[in-house]
mmCIF file of C-alpha atoms in Angstrom:
data_model
loop_
_atom_site.group_PDB
_atom_site.id
_atom_site.type_symbol
_atom_site.label_atom_id
_atom_site.label_comp_id
_atom_site.label_asym_id
_atom_site.label_seq_id
_atom_site.Cartn_x
_atom_site.Cartn_y
_atom_site.Cartn_z
ATOM 1 C CA MET B 241 109.193 98.825 96.982
ATOM 2 C CA THR B 242 106.731 96.676 99.192
ATOM 3 C CA ARG B 243 104.153 94.577 98.171
ATOM 4 C CA PRO B 244 100.498 95.241 99.201
ATOM 5 C CA SER B 245 99.564 92.411 102.081
ATOM 6 C CA PRO B 246 97.675 89.538 100.604
ATOM 7 C CA VAL B 247 94.020 90.226 99.871
ATOM 8 C CA ARG B 248 91.949 89.940 103.234
ATOM 9 C CA TYR B 249 89.030 91.835 102.444
ATOM 10 C CA ALA B 250 86.771 90.909 99.256
ATOM 11 C CA LEU B 251 85.391 93.677 97.393
ATOM 12 C CA PRO B 252 81.969 93.098 96.557
ATOM 13 C CA ALA B 253 80.349 92.600 93.458
ATOM 14 C CA THR B 254 78.246 95.812 93.781
ATOM 15 C CA ALA B 255 80.883 98.095 94.327
ATOM 16 C CA LYS B 256 81.822 98.836 90.753
ATOM 17 C CA ARG B 257 84.317 101.460 91.152
ATOM 18 C CA LEU B 258 86.358 103.466 94.053
ATOM 19 C CA HIS B 259 87.111 106.744 94.005
ATOM 20 C CA LEU B 260 89.596 108.606 96.485
ATOM 21 C CA ILE B 261 89.014 112.300 97.095
ATOM 22 C CA GLY B 262 90.909 114.370 99.546
ATOM 23 C CA MET B 263 93.533 117.140 99.865
ATOM 24 C CA PRO B 264 96.731 117.519 97.744
ATOM 25 C CA GLY B 265 99.153 115.196 99.612
ATOM 26 C CA ALA B 266 96.760 113.269 101.174
ATOM 27 C CA GLY B 267 97.728 109.965 99.232
ATOM 28 C CA LYS B 268 95.247 109.378 97.015
ATOM 29 C CA THR B 269 97.670 108.043 94.093
ATOM 30 C CA THR B 270 99.425 105.923 96.716
ATOM 31 C CA LEU B 271 96.647 104.385 98.346
ATOM 32 C CA GLY B 272 94.582 104.236 94.992
ATOM 33 C CA ARG B 273 97.234 101.824 93.432
ATOM 34 C CA ALA B 274 97.833 99.649 96.820
ATOM 35 C CA LEU B 275 94.021 99.327 96.601
ATOM 36 C CA ALA B 276 93.461 98.403 92.935
ATOM 37 C CA VAL B 277 96.425 95.723 93.495
ATOM 38 C CA ALA B 278 94.700 94.334 96.492
ATOM 39 C CA TYR B 279 91.406 94.022 94.975
ATOM 40 C CA GLY B 280 92.501 92.994 91.791
ATOM 41 C CA LEU B 281 91.218 96.438 89.760
ATOM 42 C CA PRO B 282 92.777 98.792 87.442
ATOM 43 C CA PHE B 283 94.071 101.714 88.788
ATOM 44 C CA LEU B 284 93.677 105.229 87.183
ATOM 45 C CA ASP B 285 94.930 108.657 88.381
ATOM 46 C CA LEU B 286 92.640 111.474 86.760
ATOM 47 C CA ASP B 287 95.669 114.201 86.870
ATOM 48 C CA GLU B 288 98.016 111.704 84.991
ATOM 49 C CA GLU B 289 94.761 110.935 82.526
ATOM 50 C CA ILE B 290 94.582 114.813 81.792
ATOM 51 C CA VAL B 291 98.163 115.217 81.451
ATOM 52 C CA GLN B 292 98.293 112.113 79.069
ATOM 53 C CA ARG B 293 95.270 113.238 76.416
ATOM 54 C CA GLU B 294 96.675 116.904 76.430
ATOM 55 C CA GLN B 295 100.390 115.824 76.158
ATOM 56 C CA ARG B 296 101.155 118.653 78.878
ATOM 57 C CA SER B 297 101.565 118.821 82.384
ATOM 58 C CA VAL B 298 99.067 119.950 84.854
ATOM 59 C CA SER B 299 101.197 123.074 85.601
ATOM 60 C CA GLU B 300 101.374 123.886 81.553
ATOM 61 C CA ILE B 301 97.695 123.678 81.404
ATOM 62 C CA PHE B 302 96.810 125.603 84.232
ATOM 63 C CA ALA B 303 99.750 128.380 82.928
ATOM 64 C CA GLN B 304 98.837 128.224 79.304
ATOM 65 C CA GLU B 305 94.821 127.798 79.620
ATOM 66 C CA GLY B 306 93.960 128.607 82.904
ATOM 67 C CA GLU B 307 92.232 126.938 85.934
ATOM 68 C CA GLU B 308 88.708 127.289 84.305
ATOM 69 C CA TYR B 309 89.943 125.027 81.376
ATOM 70 C CA PHE B 310 91.789 122.580 83.508
ATOM 71 C CA ARG B 311 88.248 122.306 85.689
ATOM 72 C CA GLN B 312 86.185 121.479 82.671
ATOM 73 C CA ARG B 313 88.609 119.165 81.088
ATOM 74 C CA GLU B 314 88.755 117.371 84.452
ATOM 75 C CA ALA B 315 85.209 117.157 84.268
ATOM 76 C CA ASP B 316 85.043 116.040 80.597
ATOM 77 C CA VAL B 317 87.793 113.333 81.504
ATOM 78 C CA LEU B 318 86.111 112.073 84.757
ATOM 79 C CA ARG B 319 82.948 111.204 82.676
ATOM 80 C CA ASP B 320 84.753 109.532 80.237
ATOM 81 C CA VAL B 321 86.532 107.746 82.606
ATOM 82 C CA VAL B 322 83.358 106.523 84.525
ATOM 83 C CA ALA B 323 81.784 105.526 81.010
ATOM 84 C CA ILE B 324 84.903 103.549 79.732
ATOM 85 C CA TYR B 325 85.815 101.406 83.103
ATOM 86 C CA PRO B 326 82.889 99.353 84.762
ATOM 87 C CA ARG B 327 85.409 98.726 87.604
ATOM 88 C CA LEU B 328 88.510 100.483 88.795
ATOM 89 C CA VAL B 329 90.044 102.152 91.788
ATOM 90 C CA LEU B 330 89.949 106.146 90.912
ATOM 91 C CA ALA B 331 92.509 108.843 92.275
ATOM 92 C CA THR B 332 90.968 112.157 91.896
ATOM 93 C CA GLY B 333 92.732 115.386 92.089
ATOM 94 C CA GLY B 334 91.843 117.479 95.288
ATOM 95 C CA GLY B 335 89.719 119.909 93.723
ATOM 96 C CA THR B 336 87.779 117.668 91.327
ATOM 97 C CA PRO B 337 84.676 116.754 93.589
ATOM 98 C CA CYS B 338 84.252 120.731 94.013
ATOM 99 C CA PHE B 339 83.538 121.780 90.409
ATOM 100 C CA HIS B 340 80.993 120.993 87.464
ATOM 101 C CA HIS B 341 79.051 118.564 89.721
ATOM 102 C CA ASN B 342 82.163 115.703 89.843
ATOM 103 C CA LEU B 343 81.068 115.029 92.973
ATOM 104 C CA GLU B 344 77.571 113.415 92.092
ATOM 105 C CA VAL B 345 79.169 111.774 89.236
ATOM 106 C CA LEU B 346 81.821 110.225 91.595
ATOM 107 C CA LEU B 347 78.695 109.328 94.138
ATOM 108 C CA THR B 348 76.373 107.881 91.787
ATOM 109 C CA THR B 349 79.056 105.951 90.105
ATOM 110 C CA GLY B 350 81.071 104.276 92.292
ATOM 111 C CA LEU B 351 82.109 103.976 96.501
ATOM 112 C CA THR B 352 83.810 107.230 97.424
ATOM 113 C CA LEU B 353 86.434 107.525 99.904
ATOM 114 C CA TYR B 354 87.474 110.772 101.664
ATOM 115 C CA LEU B 355 91.022 110.909 103.135
ATOM 116 C CA ALA B 356 91.082 113.121 105.850
ATOM 117 C CA VAL B 357 94.781 114.042 106.313
ATOM 118 C CA PRO B 358 95.986 116.587 109.036
ATOM 119 C CA VAL B 359 97.024 119.822 107.684
ATOM 120 C CA GLU B 360 99.930 119.822 109.496
ATOM 121 C CA GLU B 361 100.767 116.363 107.875
ATOM 122 C CA LEU B 362 99.798 117.911 104.263
ATOM 123 C CA VAL B 363 102.284 120.675 104.726
ATOM 124 C CA ARG B 364 105.090 118.334 105.655
ATOM 125 C CA ARG B 365 104.502 116.080 102.710
ATOM 126 C CA LEU B 366 104.151 118.928 99.820
ATOM 127 C CA GLN B 367 106.823 121.505 101.213
ATOM 128 C CA ALA B 368 109.370 119.786 98.827
ATOM 129 C CA VAL B 369 107.115 119.676 95.932
ATOM 130 C CA ALA B 370 104.756 122.625 96.533
ATOM 131 C CA ALA B 371 106.645 124.699 93.799
ATOM 132 C CA SER B 372 105.417 122.084 90.623
ATOM 133 C CA ARG B 373 101.625 122.131 92.345
ATOM 134 C CA PRO B 374 99.903 125.053 90.247
ATOM 135 C CA LEU B 375 98.010 126.235 93.047
ATOM 136 C CA LEU B 376 100.490 126.231 95.441
ATOM 137 C CA ALA B 377 103.535 127.147 93.339
ATOM 138 C CA ALA B 378 103.649 130.679 94.550
ATOM 139 C CA LEU B 379 103.558 130.386 97.944
ATOM 140 C CA PRO B 380 106.995 131.849 99.836
ATOM 141 C CA ASP B 381 107.459 129.242 102.964
ATOM 142 C CA ALA B 382 105.665 126.408 105.284
ATOM 143 C CA ALA B 383 103.648 129.149 106.653
ATOM 144 C CA GLY B 384 102.010 130.174 103.671
ATOM 145 C CA LEU B 385 101.321 126.781 102.768
ATOM 146 C CA GLU B 386 99.805 125.800 105.512
ATOM 147 C CA THR B 387 97.540 128.861 105.361
ATOM 148 C CA ARG B 388 96.825 128.052 101.778
ATOM 149 C CA LEU B 389 95.751 124.780 102.632
ATOM 150 C CA ARG B 390 93.631 125.361 105.453
ATOM 151 C CA GLU B 391 91.882 127.932 103.474
ATOM 152 C CA THR B 392 91.451 125.521 100.658
ATOM 153 C CA LEU B 393 90.368 122.603 102.884
ATOM 154 C CA ALA B 394 87.662 125.030 104.201
ATOM 155 C CA ALA B 395 86.329 125.857 101.194
ATOM 156 C CA ARG B 396 86.368 121.845 99.986
ATOM 157 C CA GLN B 397 85.567 120.454 103.313
ATOM 158 C CA ARG B 398 81.344 120.628 102.577
ATOM 159 C CA PHE B 399 82.059 118.366 99.341
ATOM 160 C CA TYR B 400 84.416 116.319 100.947
ATOM 161 C CA ASP B 401 81.824 115.203 103.833
ATOM 162 C CA ARG B 402 79.987 113.984 101.577
ATOM 163 C CA ALA B 403 81.783 110.933 100.954
ATOM 164 C CA PRO B 404 80.151 107.941 102.386
ATOM 165 C CA ILE B 405 83.649 106.709 104.027
ATOM 166 C CA CYS B 406 86.265 108.974 105.572
ATOM 167 C CA CYS B 407 89.889 107.870 106.930
ATOM 168 C CA ALA B 408 90.857 110.323 109.287
ATOM 169 C CA ALA B 409 94.398 109.799 109.764
ATOM 170 C CA PRO B 410 97.735 111.054 109.193
ATOM 171 C CA THR B 411 98.399 107.922 107.383
ATOM 172 C CA CYS B 412 95.247 105.782 106.041
ATOM 173 C CA SER B 413 96.810 102.542 105.089
ATOM 174 C CA LEU B 414 95.683 99.777 103.172
ATOM 175 C CA GLU B 415 94.465 97.801 105.938
ATOM 176 C CA ALA B 416 93.301 100.586 107.259
ATOM 177 C CA VAL B 417 90.734 101.382 104.478
ATOM 178 C CA GLN B 418 90.038 97.791 103.468
ATOM 179 C CA GLN B 419 88.489 97.265 107.014
ATOM 180 C CA LEU B 420 86.599 100.977 106.686
ATOM 181 C CA ILE B 421 84.963 99.353 103.423
ATOM 182 C CA ALA B 422 84.583 96.092 104.315
ATOM 183 C CA ARG B 423 82.439 97.804 107.589
ATOM 184 C CA TYR B 424 80.732 99.964 105.008
ATOM 185 C CA PHE B 425 79.184 96.768 103.186
ATOM 186 C CA THR B 426 78.047 94.937 106.234
ATOM 187 C CA THR B 427 76.146 98.099 107.561
ATOM 188 C CA ALA B 428 74.917 99.434 104.314
#
């Protein structure tokens, strides 16, 4: 495992939390961990927190309780997390900003960054793991996966686009995102 580059950009004290949003496979968890190390902040993956609290996988929750139960639980856990952690880097689930006014929670409690990865790259990343993702598991092939991702992105785009920072690239590197954050705070 490679270590993130040394801190070149300090996070202003006014930035309480960094919230990463975007489609499944966008790299929110991977980048979130690197940002947390670079800025010396705790890291939390919202889906992992839900799994820990429920003591079952996201797929099991969807299968046993349905999506509405999961979305309500997601909203409850999100609110708990921002109440508990005064500073952190949070990787959300792909649908988190789209339900139960979660986007307003994200926007008012931290700096929200949208990782806008092209659908073709998402398909490449998700093909091998789609079966373990509840909303992608039943898709027959790469073409079906691409169609579902395009439809899902179209439905979610209006939420994602409200993030004040967007990294639009096949891979949003730590360095690129730190530059975007630094630029945001110098112009805000």
